[in-house]
PDB file of C-alpha atoms in Angstrom:
ATOM      1  CA  ASN A  11       6.875   3.482 -20.077  1.00 69.00           C
ATOM      2  CA  ALA A  12       6.761   5.807 -17.055  1.00 79.00           C
ATOM      3  CA  GLY A  13       2.967   5.641 -16.533  1.00 92.00           C
ATOM      4  CA  VAL A  14       1.626   8.645 -14.634  1.00 95.00           C
ATOM      5  CA  THR A  15       4.169  11.125 -13.327  1.00 95.00           C
ATOM      6  CA  GLN A  16       3.550  14.046 -10.979  1.00 96.00           C
ATOM      7  CA  THR A  17       5.657  17.009  -9.957  1.00 96.00           C
ATOM      8  CA  PRO A  18       6.563  18.276  -7.455  1.00 96.00           C
ATOM      9  CA  LYS A  19       6.650  15.515  -4.849  1.00 95.00           C
ATOM     10  CA  PHE A  20       6.290  17.967  -1.978  1.00 96.00           C
ATOM     11  CA  ARG A  21       5.616  21.667  -1.664  1.00 96.00           C
ATOM     12  CA  ILE A  22       5.024  24.182   1.097  1.00 97.00           C
ATOM     13  CA  LEU A  23       2.885  27.203   0.188  1.00 96.00           C
ATOM     14  CA  LYS A  24       1.976  30.297   2.089  1.00 97.00           C
ATOM     15  CA  ILE A  25      -1.673  31.307   2.323  1.00 97.00           C
ATOM     16  CA  GLY A  26      -2.698  33.225  -0.779  1.00 96.00           C
ATOM     17  CA  GLN A  27       0.082  31.906  -2.999  1.00 97.00           C
ATOM     18  CA  SER A  28      -0.663  30.065  -6.206  1.00 96.00           C
ATOM     19  CA  MET A  29       0.889  27.009  -7.790  1.00 96.00           C
ATOM     20  CA  THR A  30       0.379  24.413 -10.484  1.00 97.00           C
ATOM     21  CA  LEU A  31       0.612  20.693  -9.863  1.00 98.00           C
ATOM     22  CA  GLN A  32       1.843  18.918 -12.944  1.00 98.00           C
ATOM     23  CA  CYS A  33       0.594  15.560 -14.210  1.00 98.00           C
ATOM     24  CA  THR A  34       1.728  13.693 -17.315  1.00 97.00           C
ATOM     25  CA  GLN A  35       0.864  10.248 -18.629  1.00 96.00           C
ATOM     26  CA  ASP A  36       2.483   8.350 -21.477  1.00 95.00           C
ATOM     27  CA  MET A  37      -0.124   5.622 -21.961  1.00 92.00           C
ATOM     28  CA  ASN A  38      -2.208   7.544 -24.510  1.00 91.00           C
ATOM     29  CA  HIS A  39      -5.165   7.557 -22.115  1.00 91.00           C
ATOM     30  CA  ASN A  40      -7.913  10.026 -22.909  1.00 90.00           C
ATOM     31  CA  TYR A  41      -9.422  10.090 -19.432  1.00 91.00           C
ATOM     32  CA  MET A  42      -7.557  11.844 -16.620  1.00 94.00           C
ATOM     33  CA  TYR A  43      -8.499  12.692 -13.045  1.00 94.00           C
ATOM     34  CA  TRP A  44      -7.379  14.699 -10.042  1.00 97.00           C
ATOM     35  CA  TYR A  45      -8.101  13.478  -6.516  1.00 96.00           C
ATOM     36  CA  ARG A  46      -7.196  14.764  -3.074  1.00 96.00           C
ATOM     37  CA  GLN A  47      -6.593  12.516  -0.100  1.00 92.00           C
ATOM     38  CA  ASP A  48      -7.009  13.906   3.396  1.00 91.00           C
ATOM     39  CA  PRO A  49      -5.763  11.982   6.455  1.00 83.00           C
ATOM     40  CA  GLY A  50      -8.068   9.117   7.384  1.00 80.00           C
ATOM     41  CA  MET A  51     -10.299   9.810   4.416  1.00 83.00           C
ATOM     42  CA  GLY A  52     -10.738   8.259   1.050  1.00 85.00           C
ATOM     43  CA  LEU A  53      -9.908  10.057  -2.139  1.00 91.00           C
ATOM     44  CA  LYS A  54     -12.219  12.798  -3.344  1.00 93.00           C
ATOM     45  CA  LEU A  55     -12.504  13.688  -7.028  1.00 93.00           C
ATOM     46  CA  ILE A  56     -11.603  17.305  -7.807  1.00 96.00           C
ATOM     47  CA  TYR A  57     -11.791  17.487 -11.612  1.00 96.00           C
ATOM     48  CA  TYR A  58     -11.643  15.093 -14.500  1.00 93.00           C
ATOM     49  CA  SER A  59     -11.163  15.241 -18.243  1.00 93.00           C
ATOM     50  CA  VAL A  60     -12.358  12.922 -21.006  1.00 89.00           C
ATOM     51  CA  GLY A  61     -10.076  14.349 -23.650  1.00 90.00           C
ATOM     52  CA  ALA A  62      -8.078  17.358 -24.745  1.00 92.00           C
ATOM     53  CA  GLY A  63     -10.137  20.509 -24.322  1.00 93.00           C
ATOM     54  CA  ILE A  64     -12.837  18.814 -22.199  1.00 94.00           C
ATOM     55  CA  THR A  65     -12.934  19.061 -18.417  1.00 95.00           C
ATOM     56  CA  ASP A  66     -15.617  18.699 -15.776  1.00 93.00           C
ATOM     57  CA  LYS A  67     -16.018  19.210 -12.038  1.00 94.00           C
ATOM     58  CA  GLY A  68     -15.872  16.420  -9.547  1.00 92.00           C
ATOM     59  CA  GLU A  69     -17.038  16.336  -5.953  1.00 90.00           C
ATOM     60  CA  VAL A  70     -14.718  19.032  -4.504  1.00 95.00           C
ATOM     61  CA  PRO A  71     -13.735  21.516  -7.279  1.00 96.00           C
ATOM     62  CA  ASN A  72     -13.827  24.774  -5.293  1.00 96.00           C
ATOM     63  CA  GLY A  73     -10.468  26.549  -5.149  1.00 95.00           C
ATOM     64  CA  TYR A  74      -9.022  24.647  -8.117  1.00 97.00           C
ATOM     65  CA  ASN A  75      -8.816  24.999 -11.864  1.00 97.00           C
ATOM     66  CA  VAL A  76      -7.708  22.642 -14.595  1.00 97.00           C
ATOM     67  CA  SER A  77      -6.909  22.700 -18.275  1.00 95.00           C
ATOM     68  CA  ARG A  78      -6.258  19.967 -20.804  1.00 96.00           C
ATOM     69  CA  SER A  79      -4.528  21.190 -23.927  1.00 96.00           C
ATOM     70  CA  THR A  80      -2.857  17.865 -24.790  1.00 96.00           C
ATOM     71  CA  THR A  81      -3.676  14.194 -24.255  1.00 94.00           C
ATOM     72  CA  GLU A  82      -0.604  13.750 -22.068  1.00 96.00           C
ATOM     73  CA  ASP A  83      -0.869  16.654 -19.613  1.00 97.00           C
ATOM     74  CA  PHE A  84      -3.501  17.595 -17.050  1.00 98.00           C
ATOM     75  CA  PRO A  85      -2.238  20.344 -14.715  1.00 98.00           C
ATOM     76  CA  LEU A  86      -4.125  21.368 -11.573  1.00 98.00           C
ATOM     77  CA  ARG A  87      -3.994  25.021 -10.569  1.00 97.00           C
ATOM     78  CA  LEU A  88      -4.461  26.471  -7.083  1.00 96.00           C
ATOM     79  CA  GLU A  89      -5.015  30.213  -7.358  1.00 89.00           C
ATOM     80  CA  LEU A  90      -5.245  31.362  -3.729  1.00 94.00           C
ATOM     81  CA  ALA A  91      -3.918  28.664  -1.459  1.00 95.00           C
ATOM     82  CA  ALA A  92      -5.786  28.091   1.807  1.00 96.00           C
ATOM     83  CA  PRO A  93      -4.943  25.814   4.773  1.00 95.00           C
ATOM     84  CA  SER A  94      -7.944  23.656   3.842  1.00 95.00           C
ATOM     85  CA  GLN A  95      -6.077  22.678   0.672  1.00 96.00           C
ATOM     86  CA  THR A  96      -3.347  20.949   2.679  1.00 96.00           C
ATOM     87  CA  SER A  97      -3.604  17.420   1.326  1.00 96.00           C
ATOM     88  CA  VAL A  98      -2.019  14.791  -0.864  1.00 94.00           C
ATOM     89  CA  TYR A  99      -2.995  15.159  -4.503  1.00 97.00           C
ATOM     90  CA  PHE A 100      -3.161  12.220  -6.881  1.00 95.00           C
ATOM     91  CA  CYS A 101      -3.457  12.312 -10.618  1.00 96.00           C
ATOM     92  CA  ALA A 102      -4.815   9.271 -12.450  1.00 95.00           C
ATOM     93  CA  SER A 103      -5.618   8.203 -15.992  1.00 93.00           C
ATOM     94  CA  SER A 104      -7.627   5.499 -17.699  1.00 90.00           C
ATOM     95  CA  TYR A 105      -8.317   4.105 -21.138  1.00 84.00           C
ATOM     96  CA  SER A 106     -10.823   6.060 -23.171  1.00 65.00           C
ATOM     97  CA  ARG A 107     -13.963   4.040 -23.182  1.00 62.00           C
ATOM     98  CA  GLN A 108     -17.121   5.282 -21.569  1.00 56.00           C
ATOM     99  CA  GLY A 109     -18.310   2.829 -19.003  1.00 55.00           C
ATOM    100  CA  SER A 110     -17.471   1.728 -15.534  1.00 56.00           C
ATOM    101  CA  GLN A 111     -14.983  -1.095 -16.009  1.00 66.00           C
ATOM    102  CA  GLU A 112     -11.799   0.782 -16.710  1.00 76.00           C
ATOM    103  CA  THR A 113      -8.853   0.623 -14.344  1.00 84.00           C
ATOM    104  CA  GLN A 114      -7.378   3.920 -13.234  1.00 89.00           C
ATOM    105  CA  TYR A 115      -3.598   4.247 -13.053  1.00 92.00           C
ATOM    106  CA  PHE A 116      -2.336   6.564 -10.350  1.00 93.00           C
ATOM    107  CA  GLY A 117       0.704   8.770 -10.039  1.00 94.00           C
ATOM    108  CA  PRO A 118       2.846   8.809  -6.876  1.00 92.00           C
ATOM    109  CA  GLY A 119       1.168  11.920  -5.477  1.00 94.00           C
ATOM    110  CA  THR A 120       2.082  15.478  -4.526  1.00 96.00           C
ATOM    111  CA  ARG A 121       2.089  16.380  -0.838  1.00 95.00           C
ATOM    112  CA  LEU A 122       1.027  19.998  -0.331  1.00 97.00           C
ATOM    113  CA  LEU A 123       1.248  21.929   2.907  1.00 96.00           C
ATOM    114  CA  VAL A 124      -0.346  25.376   3.130  1.00 96.00           C
ATOM    115  CA  LEU A 125       0.769  27.506   6.067  1.00 95.00           C
TER     116      LEU A 125
ATOM    117  CA  GLY B  24     -25.458   9.709  -4.430  1.00 82.00           C
ATOM    118  CA  ASP B  25     -23.057   6.806  -4.540  1.00 86.00           C
ATOM    119  CA  SER B  26     -21.129   5.897  -1.406  1.00 91.00           C
ATOM    120  CA  VAL B  27     -18.749   3.244  -0.088  1.00 95.00           C
ATOM    121  CA  THR B  28     -18.374   2.186   3.536  1.00 95.00           C
ATOM    122  CA  GLN B  29     -15.391   0.215   4.780  1.00 95.00           C
ATOM    123  CA  MET B  30     -14.534  -1.193   8.164  1.00 89.00           C
ATOM    124  CA  GLU B  31     -12.381   1.074  10.280  1.00 85.00           C
ATOM    125  CA  GLY B  32      -8.766   0.233  10.839  1.00 87.00           C
ATOM    126  CA  PRO B  33      -6.105  -0.403  11.629  1.00 94.00           C
ATOM    127  CA  VAL B  34      -6.464  -4.138  11.257  1.00 96.00           C
ATOM    128  CA  THR B  35      -3.555  -5.820  13.019  1.00 97.00           C
ATOM    129  CA  LEU B  36      -2.738  -9.430  12.186  1.00 97.00           C
ATOM    130  CA  SER B  37       0.071 -11.897  12.592  1.00 97.00           C
ATOM    131  CA  GLU B  38       1.700 -13.382   9.524  1.00 97.00           C
ATOM    132  CA  GLU B  39      -0.311 -16.284   7.996  1.00 97.00           C
ATOM    133  CA  ALA B  40      -3.570 -15.138   9.600  1.00 97.00           C
ATOM    134  CA  PHE B  41      -6.829 -14.910   7.637  1.00 97.00           C
ATOM    135  CA  LEU B  42      -7.866 -11.464   6.473  1.00 97.00           C
ATOM    136  CA  THR B  43     -11.307  -9.996   5.888  1.00 97.00           C
ATOM    137  CA  ILE B  44     -11.919  -6.316   5.192  1.00 97.00           C
ATOM    138  CA  ASN B  45     -15.594  -5.471   4.887  1.00 97.00           C
ATOM    139  CA  CYS B  46     -16.941  -3.162   2.206  1.00 97.00           C
ATOM    140  CA  THR B  47     -20.533  -2.220   1.447  1.00 97.00           C
ATOM    141  CA  TYR B  48     -21.807   0.232  -1.106  1.00 96.00           C
ATOM    142  CA  THR B  49     -24.775   2.340  -2.119  1.00 94.00           C
ATOM    143  CA  ALA B  50     -25.327   3.050  -5.788  1.00 90.00           C
ATOM    144  CA  THR B  51     -28.270   3.950  -7.990  1.00 81.00           C
ATOM    145  CA  GLY B  52     -27.127   1.973 -11.019  1.00 78.00           C
ATOM    146  CA  TYR B  53     -25.036  -1.135 -11.593  1.00 82.00           C
ATOM    147  CA  PRO B  54     -21.522  -0.136 -10.648  1.00 89.00           C
ATOM    148  CA  SER B  55     -18.238  -1.884 -11.080  1.00 90.00           C
ATOM    149  CA  LEU B  56     -16.381  -2.548  -7.832  1.00 93.00           C
ATOM    150  CA  PHE B  57     -12.675  -2.264  -7.119  1.00 94.00           C
ATOM    151  CA  TRP B  58     -10.089  -2.793  -4.430  1.00 97.00           C
ATOM    152  CA  TYR B  59      -7.064  -0.530  -4.624  1.00 96.00           C
ATOM    153  CA  VAL B  60      -3.975  -0.839  -2.427  1.00 96.00           C
ATOM    154  CA  GLN B  61      -1.633   1.937  -1.314  1.00 92.00           C
ATOM    155  CA  TYR B  62       1.785   0.967  -0.008  1.00 92.00           C
ATOM    156  CA  PRO B  63       3.592   3.492   2.204  1.00 87.00           C
ATOM    157  CA  GLY B  64       4.725   6.552   0.274  1.00 83.00           C
ATOM    158  CA  GLU B  65       3.213   5.387  -3.009  1.00 86.00           C
ATOM    159  CA  GLY B  66       0.181   6.024  -5.168  1.00 87.00           C
ATOM    160  CA  LEU B  67      -2.761   3.666  -5.422  1.00 91.00           C
ATOM    161  CA  GLN B  68      -2.646   0.576  -7.565  1.00 93.00           C
ATOM    162  CA  LEU B  69      -5.437  -1.735  -8.604  1.00 94.00           C
ATOM    163  CA  LEU B  70      -5.592  -4.953  -6.612  1.00 97.00           C
ATOM    164  CA  LEU B  71      -8.701  -6.525  -8.143  1.00 96.00           C
ATOM    165  CA  LYS B  72     -12.064  -5.671  -9.631  1.00 93.00           C
ATOM    166  CA  ALA B  73     -15.471  -7.121 -10.478  1.00 93.00           C
ATOM    167  CA  THR B  74     -17.850  -5.707 -13.031  1.00 89.00           C
ATOM    168  CA  LYS B  75     -21.132  -7.546 -12.412  1.00 88.00           C
ATOM    169  CA  ALA B  76     -23.046  -9.413  -9.753  1.00 92.00           C
ATOM    170  CA  ASP B  77     -21.506 -12.711  -8.567  1.00 94.00           C
ATOM    171  CA  ASP B  78     -18.193 -11.946 -10.285  1.00 94.00           C
ATOM    172  CA  LYS B  79     -15.139 -12.797  -8.221  1.00 97.00           C
ATOM    173  CA  GLY B  80     -12.027 -10.683  -8.574  1.00 96.00           C
ATOM    174  CA  SER B  81      -8.710 -12.175  -7.506  1.00 97.00           C
ATOM    175  CA  ASN B  82      -5.055 -11.213  -7.484  1.00 96.00           C
ATOM    176  CA  LYS B  83      -1.972 -12.054  -5.385  1.00 95.00           C
ATOM    177  CA  GLY B  84      -4.024 -14.373  -3.153  1.00 97.00           C
ATOM    178  CA  PHE B  85      -6.681 -11.723  -2.464  1.00 98.00           C
ATOM    179  CA  GLU B  86     -10.285 -12.332  -3.458  1.00 98.00           C
ATOM    180  CA  ALA B  87     -13.559 -10.402  -3.387  1.00 98.00           C
ATOM    181  CA  THR B  88     -17.021 -11.359  -4.663  1.00 97.00           C
ATOM    182  CA  TYR B  89     -19.564  -8.851  -5.969  1.00 96.00           C
ATOM    183  CA  ARG B  90     -22.716  -9.511  -3.915  1.00 96.00           C
ATOM    184  CA  LYS B  91     -25.626  -7.474  -5.253  1.00 93.00           C
ATOM    185  CA  GLU B  92     -28.141  -8.845  -2.764  1.00 93.00           C
ATOM    186  CA  THR B  93     -26.082  -7.595   0.198  1.00 95.00           C
ATOM    187  CA  THR B  94     -24.419  -4.697  -1.702  1.00 95.00           C
ATOM    188  CA  SER B  95     -21.044  -5.930  -0.512  1.00 97.00           C
ATOM    189  CA  PHE B  96     -17.557  -6.549  -1.872  1.00 97.00           C
ATOM    190  CA  HIS B  97     -15.543  -7.907   1.059  1.00 98.00           C
ATOM    191  CA  LEU B  98     -11.809  -8.452   0.591  1.00 98.00           C
ATOM    192  CA  GLU B  99     -10.300 -11.744   1.815  1.00 98.00           C
ATOM    193  CA  LYS B 100      -6.937 -13.441   1.898  1.00 98.00           C
ATOM    194  CA  GLY B 101      -6.236 -16.817   3.405  1.00 97.00           C
ATOM    195  CA  SER B 102      -2.726 -16.152   4.694  1.00 96.00           C
ATOM    196  CA  VAL B 103      -1.344 -12.629   4.962  1.00 97.00           C
ATOM    197  CA  GLN B 104       2.322 -11.693   4.749  1.00 97.00           C
ATOM    198  CA  VAL B 105       4.262  -8.796   6.247  1.00 96.00           C
ATOM    199  CA  SER B 106       4.539  -7.383   2.723  1.00 95.00           C
ATOM    200  CA  ASP B 107       0.730  -7.026   2.603  1.00 97.00           C
ATOM    201  CA  SER B 108       0.908  -4.189   5.124  1.00 97.00           C
ATOM    202  CA  ALA B 109      -0.717  -1.256   3.337  1.00 96.00           C
ATOM    203  CA  VAL B 110      -3.918   0.770   3.134  1.00 94.00           C
ATOM    204  CA  TYR B 111      -6.751  -0.890   1.216  1.00 96.00           C
ATOM    205  CA  PHE B 112      -9.457   1.140  -0.506  1.00 95.00           C
ATOM    206  CA  CYS B 113     -12.776  -0.156  -1.726  1.00 96.00           C
ATOM    207  CA  ALA B 114     -14.223   1.860  -4.606  1.00 94.00           C
ATOM    208  CA  LEU B 115     -17.042   1.852  -7.099  1.00 91.00           C
ATOM    209  CA  SER B 116     -17.411   3.287 -10.548  1.00 87.00           C
ATOM    210  CA  ASP B 117     -20.707   4.282 -12.051  1.00 76.00           C
ATOM    211  CA  GLN B 118     -21.741   4.044 -15.694  1.00 63.00           C
ATOM    212  CA  GLY B 119     -20.309   7.419 -16.528  1.00 64.00           C
ATOM    213  CA  TYR B 120     -16.754   8.414 -17.260  1.00 59.00           C
ATOM    214  CA  SER B 121     -15.135   5.856 -14.963  1.00 69.00           C
ATOM    215  CA  THR B 122     -14.976   8.274 -12.045  1.00 81.00           C
ATOM    216  CA  LEU B 123     -14.376   6.460  -8.779  1.00 88.00           C
ATOM    217  CA  THR B 124     -16.082   6.839  -5.409  1.00 90.00           C
ATOM    218  CA  PHE B 125     -13.774   5.642  -2.632  1.00 92.00           C
ATOM    219  CA  GLY B 126     -14.249   4.377   0.883  1.00 94.00           C
ATOM    220  CA  LYS B 127     -12.080   5.882   3.624  1.00 93.00           C
ATOM    221  CA  GLY B 128      -9.520   3.118   3.457  1.00 94.00           C
ATOM    222  CA  THR B 129      -8.485   0.417   5.914  1.00 95.00           C
ATOM    223  CA  MET B 130      -4.930   0.170   7.151  1.00 95.00           C
ATOM    224  CA  LEU B 131      -3.593  -3.378   7.472  1.00 97.00           C
ATOM    225  CA  LEU B 132      -0.573  -4.050   9.681  1.00 97.00           C
ATOM    226  CA  VAL B 133       0.949  -7.528   9.561  1.00 97.00           C
ATOM    227  CA  SER B 134       3.578  -8.509  12.104  1.00 97.00           C
ATOM    228  CA  PRO B 135       6.057 -11.412  11.765  1.00 95.00           C
TER     229      PRO B 135
END
């Protein structure tokens, strides 16, 4: 049981390039989330999904896109990378029950540097 | 909207000292409250949680009590170890799809 896995671990992008951050979970969780963590700041929610085919914006969605075609995968797409997107990105998942008690399980993160 | 405020770090302690990390929150509903811990180079992992007023969450010697009257969820440990050095995040989750609102995190450094 690998939990939540993310690839790549680290990436350097040039301004204007695009990339996809991969996230996969093997716990059969329906809910998945993308957060970014800037230095000295807490995590901010980018997008989340409550099931295959269903996604919604979080607090800081601008500059990102997501899709959810399977229960296991929740990729995050950056179309035109900007220096402001330099951050550490965390994917998380939780059990599918609406409510506020569920624990989120986090991946190890992807460190992105945009130059 | 919802928000979480934590004490600024770093908090520097000697081994076996008592730890308190303050956390207060603002929420419109009745949130659940969490403490997550992030060890160097790793993702976040749940440390403890409490889902209603006066609940006490505990794990690995850490404790926190959900205080609705003071909107607080302070983290405590009676005797810290070097291995407790990490960043601690207080968070809340509203009644929706379990999305989390995080505080900025508090770095704890424990020296031998």
